Amino acid sequence: MGGATDPAANWIRAGLGLAIMAALTEGDRHGYALAQRLAEFGLGPIRGGALYPVLNRLESEEAVRSDWLPGEGGPGRKVYSITEAGRRRLADERTRWGEFTDAFDRLLTATSDSDGGTTTSGT
């Protein structure tokens, strides 16, 4: 996802756990396939340095689990799946995400005319 100054990169990082759990409801995936699926939804390229720490955290929180599957003519792969606890968490976080984005949209809509179309630092 964009550079350090790209706000969308921070937004993606903040919601990556939720996005991972949602994508895993479609079926089990290894990390690369999971990153590809998230990119298909318009989240941009998700690098392993962002993806795997979140997967590890979700696994330690028992929201996802991983299994090593043998490779066919190559190395094995770690495949991730969402757990029942992860599905319950996803349902709860979906609700809270919706409430958050609704509130944020209301704020941005209510203040859209007051900024004159530009942002200032208050000077």
PDB file of C-alpha atoms in Angstrom:
ATOM      1  CA  MET A   1       0.000   0.000   0.000  1.00  0.00           C
ATOM      2  CA  GLY A   2       1.366   3.548  -0.610  1.00  0.00           C
ATOM      3  CA  GLY A   3       4.183   5.313   1.144  1.00  0.00           C
ATOM      4  CA  ALA A   4       4.530   6.413   4.734  1.00  0.00           C
ATOM      5  CA  THR A   5       2.551   9.591   4.030  1.00  0.00           C
ATOM      6  CA  ASP A   6      -0.368   7.706   2.477  1.00  0.00           C
ATOM      7  CA  PRO A   7      -3.234   7.779   5.005  1.00  0.00           C
ATOM      8  CA  ALA A   8      -4.785   4.714   3.365  1.00  0.00           C
ATOM      9  CA  ALA A   9      -1.782   2.625   4.454  1.00  0.00           C
ATOM     10  CA  ASN A  10      -2.531   3.470   8.078  1.00  0.00           C
ATOM     11  CA  TRP A  11      -6.228   2.730   7.575  1.00  0.00           C
ATOM     12  CA  ILE A  12      -5.385  -0.679   6.107  1.00  0.00           C
ATOM     13  CA  ARG A  13      -3.054  -1.501   8.994  1.00  0.00           C
ATOM     14  CA  ALA A  14      -5.750  -0.537  11.490  1.00  0.00           C
ATOM     15  CA  GLY A  15      -8.351  -2.797   9.863  1.00  0.00           C
ATOM     16  CA  LEU A  16      -6.119  -5.619   8.665  1.00  0.00           C
ATOM     17  CA  GLY A  17      -7.154  -8.109  11.347  1.00  0.00           C
ATOM     18  CA  LEU A  18     -10.805  -7.582  10.521  1.00  0.00           C
ATOM     19  CA  ALA A  19     -10.093  -7.909   6.792  1.00  0.00           C
ATOM     20  CA  ILE A  20      -8.123 -11.135   7.318  1.00  0.00           C
ATOM     21  CA  MET A  21     -10.881 -12.752   9.362  1.00  0.00           C
ATOM     22  CA  ALA A  22     -13.490 -11.703   6.783  1.00  0.00           C
ATOM     23  CA  ALA A  23     -11.455 -13.137   3.896  1.00  0.00           C
ATOM     24  CA  LEU A  24     -10.928 -16.404   5.765  1.00  0.00           C
ATOM     25  CA  THR A  25     -14.693 -16.926   5.980  1.00  0.00           C
ATOM     26  CA  GLU A  26     -14.485 -17.719   2.257  1.00  0.00           C
ATOM     27  CA  GLY A  27     -12.126 -20.611   2.951  1.00  0.00           C
ATOM     28  CA  ASP A  28      -8.691 -21.557   4.188  1.00  0.00           C
ATOM     29  CA  ARG A  29      -5.730 -19.786   2.596  1.00  0.00           C
ATOM     30  CA  HIS A  30      -1.984 -19.578   2.844  1.00  0.00           C
ATOM     31  CA  GLY A  31      -0.479 -16.148   3.411  1.00  0.00           C
ATOM     32  CA  TYR A  32       0.282 -15.252  -0.192  1.00  0.00           C
ATOM     33  CA  ALA A  33      -3.211 -16.255  -1.368  1.00  0.00           C
ATOM     34  CA  LEU A  34      -4.711 -14.287   1.502  1.00  0.00           C
ATOM     35  CA  ALA A  35      -2.742 -11.174   0.518  1.00  0.00           C
ATOM     36  CA  GLN A  36      -3.885 -11.625  -3.094  1.00  0.00           C
ATOM     37  CA  ARG A  37      -7.521 -11.924  -2.029  1.00  0.00           C
ATOM     38  CA  LEU A  38      -7.303  -8.734   0.046  1.00  0.00           C
ATOM     39  CA  ALA A  39      -5.757  -6.952  -2.927  1.00  0.00           C
ATOM     40  CA  GLU A  40      -8.668  -8.127  -5.119  1.00  0.00           C
ATOM     41  CA  PHE A  41     -10.968  -6.217  -2.772  1.00  0.00           C
ATOM     42  CA  GLY A  42      -9.006  -3.036  -3.440  1.00  0.00           C
ATOM     43  CA  LEU A  43      -6.856  -2.981  -0.330  1.00  0.00           C
ATOM     44  CA  GLY A  44      -3.708  -2.776  -2.416  1.00  0.00           C
ATOM     45  CA  PRO A  45      -0.631  -4.930  -1.979  1.00  0.00           C
ATOM     46  CA  ILE A  46      -0.312  -6.286   1.555  1.00  0.00           C
ATOM     47  CA  ARG A  47       3.305  -7.109   2.313  1.00  0.00           C
ATOM     48  CA  GLY A  48       4.325 -10.049   4.435  1.00  0.00           C
ATOM     49  CA  GLY A  49       5.825  -7.677   6.997  1.00  0.00           C
ATOM     50  CA  ALA A  50       2.319  -6.379   7.685  1.00  0.00           C
ATOM     51  CA  LEU A  51       0.346  -9.589   7.086  1.00  0.00           C
ATOM     52  CA  TYR A  52       2.229 -12.211   9.097  1.00  0.00           C
ATOM     53  CA  PRO A  53       2.470 -10.327  12.402  1.00  0.00           C
ATOM     54  CA  VAL A  54      -1.318  -9.823  12.298  1.00  0.00           C
ATOM     55  CA  LEU A  55      -1.871 -13.493  11.439  1.00  0.00           C
ATOM     56  CA  ASN A  56       0.403 -14.490  14.331  1.00  0.00           C
ATOM     57  CA  ARG A  57      -1.494 -12.193  16.716  1.00  0.00           C
ATOM     58  CA  LEU A  58      -4.862 -13.542  15.549  1.00  0.00           C
ATOM     59  CA  GLU A  59      -3.552 -17.059  16.005  1.00  0.00           C
ATOM     60  CA  SER A  60      -2.331 -16.343  19.543  1.00  0.00           C
ATOM     61  CA  GLU A  61      -5.775 -14.859  20.282  1.00  0.00           C
ATOM     62  CA  GLU A  62      -7.352 -18.070  18.886  1.00  0.00           C
ATOM     63  CA  ALA A  63      -9.283 -16.195  16.189  1.00  0.00           C
ATOM     64  CA  VAL A  64      -7.439 -18.112  13.455  1.00  0.00           C
ATOM     65  CA  ARG A  65      -5.470 -21.319  13.382  1.00  0.00           C
ATOM     66  CA  SER A  66      -2.800 -22.599  11.074  1.00  0.00           C
ATOM     67  CA  ASP A  67      -1.863 -26.006   9.750  1.00  0.00           C
ATOM     68  CA  TRP A  68       1.180 -27.069   7.760  1.00  0.00           C
ATOM     69  CA  LEU A  69       0.184 -28.800   4.562  1.00  0.00           C
ATOM     70  CA  PRO A  70       2.723 -30.761   2.535  1.00  0.00           C
ATOM     71  CA  GLY A  71       3.690 -29.234  -0.767  1.00  0.00           C
ATOM     72  CA  GLU A  72       3.239 -31.044  -4.035  1.00  0.00           C
ATOM     73  CA  GLY A  73       6.748 -31.160  -5.444  1.00  0.00           C
ATOM     74  CA  GLY A  74       7.831 -28.274  -3.230  1.00  0.00           C
ATOM     75  CA  PRO A  75       7.939 -27.075   0.338  1.00  0.00           C
ATOM     76  CA  GLY A  76       4.902 -27.262   2.581  1.00  0.00           C
ATOM     77  CA  ARG A  77       2.738 -24.257   3.312  1.00  0.00           C
ATOM     78  CA  LYS A  78       1.160 -22.854   6.403  1.00  0.00           C
ATOM     79  CA  VAL A  79      -2.573 -22.567   5.753  1.00  0.00           C
ATOM     80  CA  TYR A  80      -4.793 -20.350   7.880  1.00  0.00           C
ATOM     81  CA  SER A  81      -8.450 -20.805   8.783  1.00  0.00           C
ATOM     82  CA  ILE A  82     -10.870 -18.872  10.959  1.00  0.00           C
ATOM     83  CA  THR A  83     -11.997 -20.510  14.208  1.00  0.00           C
ATOM     84  CA  GLU A  84     -15.455 -20.410  15.771  1.00  0.00           C
ATOM     85  CA  ALA A  85     -14.112 -17.846  18.252  1.00  0.00           C
ATOM     86  CA  GLY A  86     -12.847 -15.858  15.266  1.00  0.00           C
ATOM     87  CA  ARG A  87     -16.272 -15.973  13.620  1.00  0.00           C
ATOM     88  CA  ARG A  88     -17.902 -14.626  16.791  1.00  0.00           C
ATOM     89  CA  ARG A  89     -15.251 -11.925  17.039  1.00  0.00           C
ATOM     90  CA  LEU A  90     -15.724 -11.025  13.374  1.00  0.00           C
ATOM     91  CA  ALA A  91     -19.481 -10.625  13.861  1.00  0.00           C
ATOM     92  CA  ASP A  92     -18.877  -8.309  16.828  1.00  0.00           C
ATOM     93  CA  GLU A  93     -16.183  -6.316  15.052  1.00  0.00           C
ATOM     94  CA  ARG A  94     -18.350  -5.964  11.917  1.00  0.00           C
ATOM     95  CA  THR A  95     -21.006  -4.287  14.045  1.00  0.00           C
ATOM     96  CA  ARG A  96     -18.491  -1.986  15.730  1.00  0.00           C
ATOM     97  CA  TRP A  97     -16.816  -1.199  12.386  1.00  0.00           C
ATOM     98  CA  GLY A  98     -20.178  -0.206  10.915  1.00  0.00           C
ATOM     99  CA  GLU A  99     -20.901   2.066  13.875  1.00  0.00           C
ATOM    100  CA  PHE A 100     -17.436   3.626  13.598  1.00  0.00           C
ATOM    101  CA  THR A 101     -17.638   4.248   9.852  1.00  0.00           C
ATOM    102  CA  ASP A 102     -21.168   5.666  10.181  1.00  0.00           C
ATOM    103  CA  ALA A 103     -19.967   8.109  12.849  1.00  0.00           C
ATOM    104  CA  PHE A 104     -16.914   9.038  10.768  1.00  0.00           C
ATOM    105  CA  ASP A 105     -19.043   9.592   7.663  1.00  0.00           C
ATOM    106  CA  ARG A 106     -21.392  11.831   9.664  1.00  0.00           C
ATOM    107  CA  LEU A 107     -18.424  13.866  10.877  1.00  0.00           C
ATOM    108  CA  LEU A 108     -16.928  14.246   7.411  1.00  0.00           C
ATOM    109  CA  THR A 109     -20.299  15.105   5.874  1.00  0.00           C
ATOM    110  CA  ALA A 110     -21.183  17.622   8.583  1.00  0.00           C
ATOM    111  CA  THR A 111     -17.847  19.393   8.259  1.00  0.00           C
ATOM    112  CA  SER A 112     -17.405  19.208   4.481  1.00  0.00           C
ATOM    113  CA  ASP A 113     -18.787  22.697   3.864  1.00  0.00           C
ATOM    114  CA  SER A 114     -16.947  24.314   6.746  1.00  0.00           C
ATOM    115  CA  ASP A 115     -13.419  23.600   5.496  1.00  0.00           C
ATOM    116  CA  GLY A 116     -13.787  25.374   2.169  1.00  0.00           C
ATOM    117  CA  GLY A 117     -12.483  22.285   0.419  1.00  0.00           C
ATOM    118  CA  THR A 118      -9.027  22.538   1.998  1.00  0.00           C
ATOM    119  CA  THR A 119      -7.416  21.534   5.208  1.00  0.00           C
ATOM    120  CA  THR A 120      -5.389  23.874   7.333  1.00  0.00           C
ATOM    121  CA  SER A 121      -3.218  23.426  10.363  1.00  0.00           C
ATOM    122  CA  GLY A 122      -5.103  26.096  12.253  1.00  0.00           C
ATOM    123  CA  THR A 123      -2.822  28.991  11.313  1.00  0.00           C
TER     124      THR A 123
END
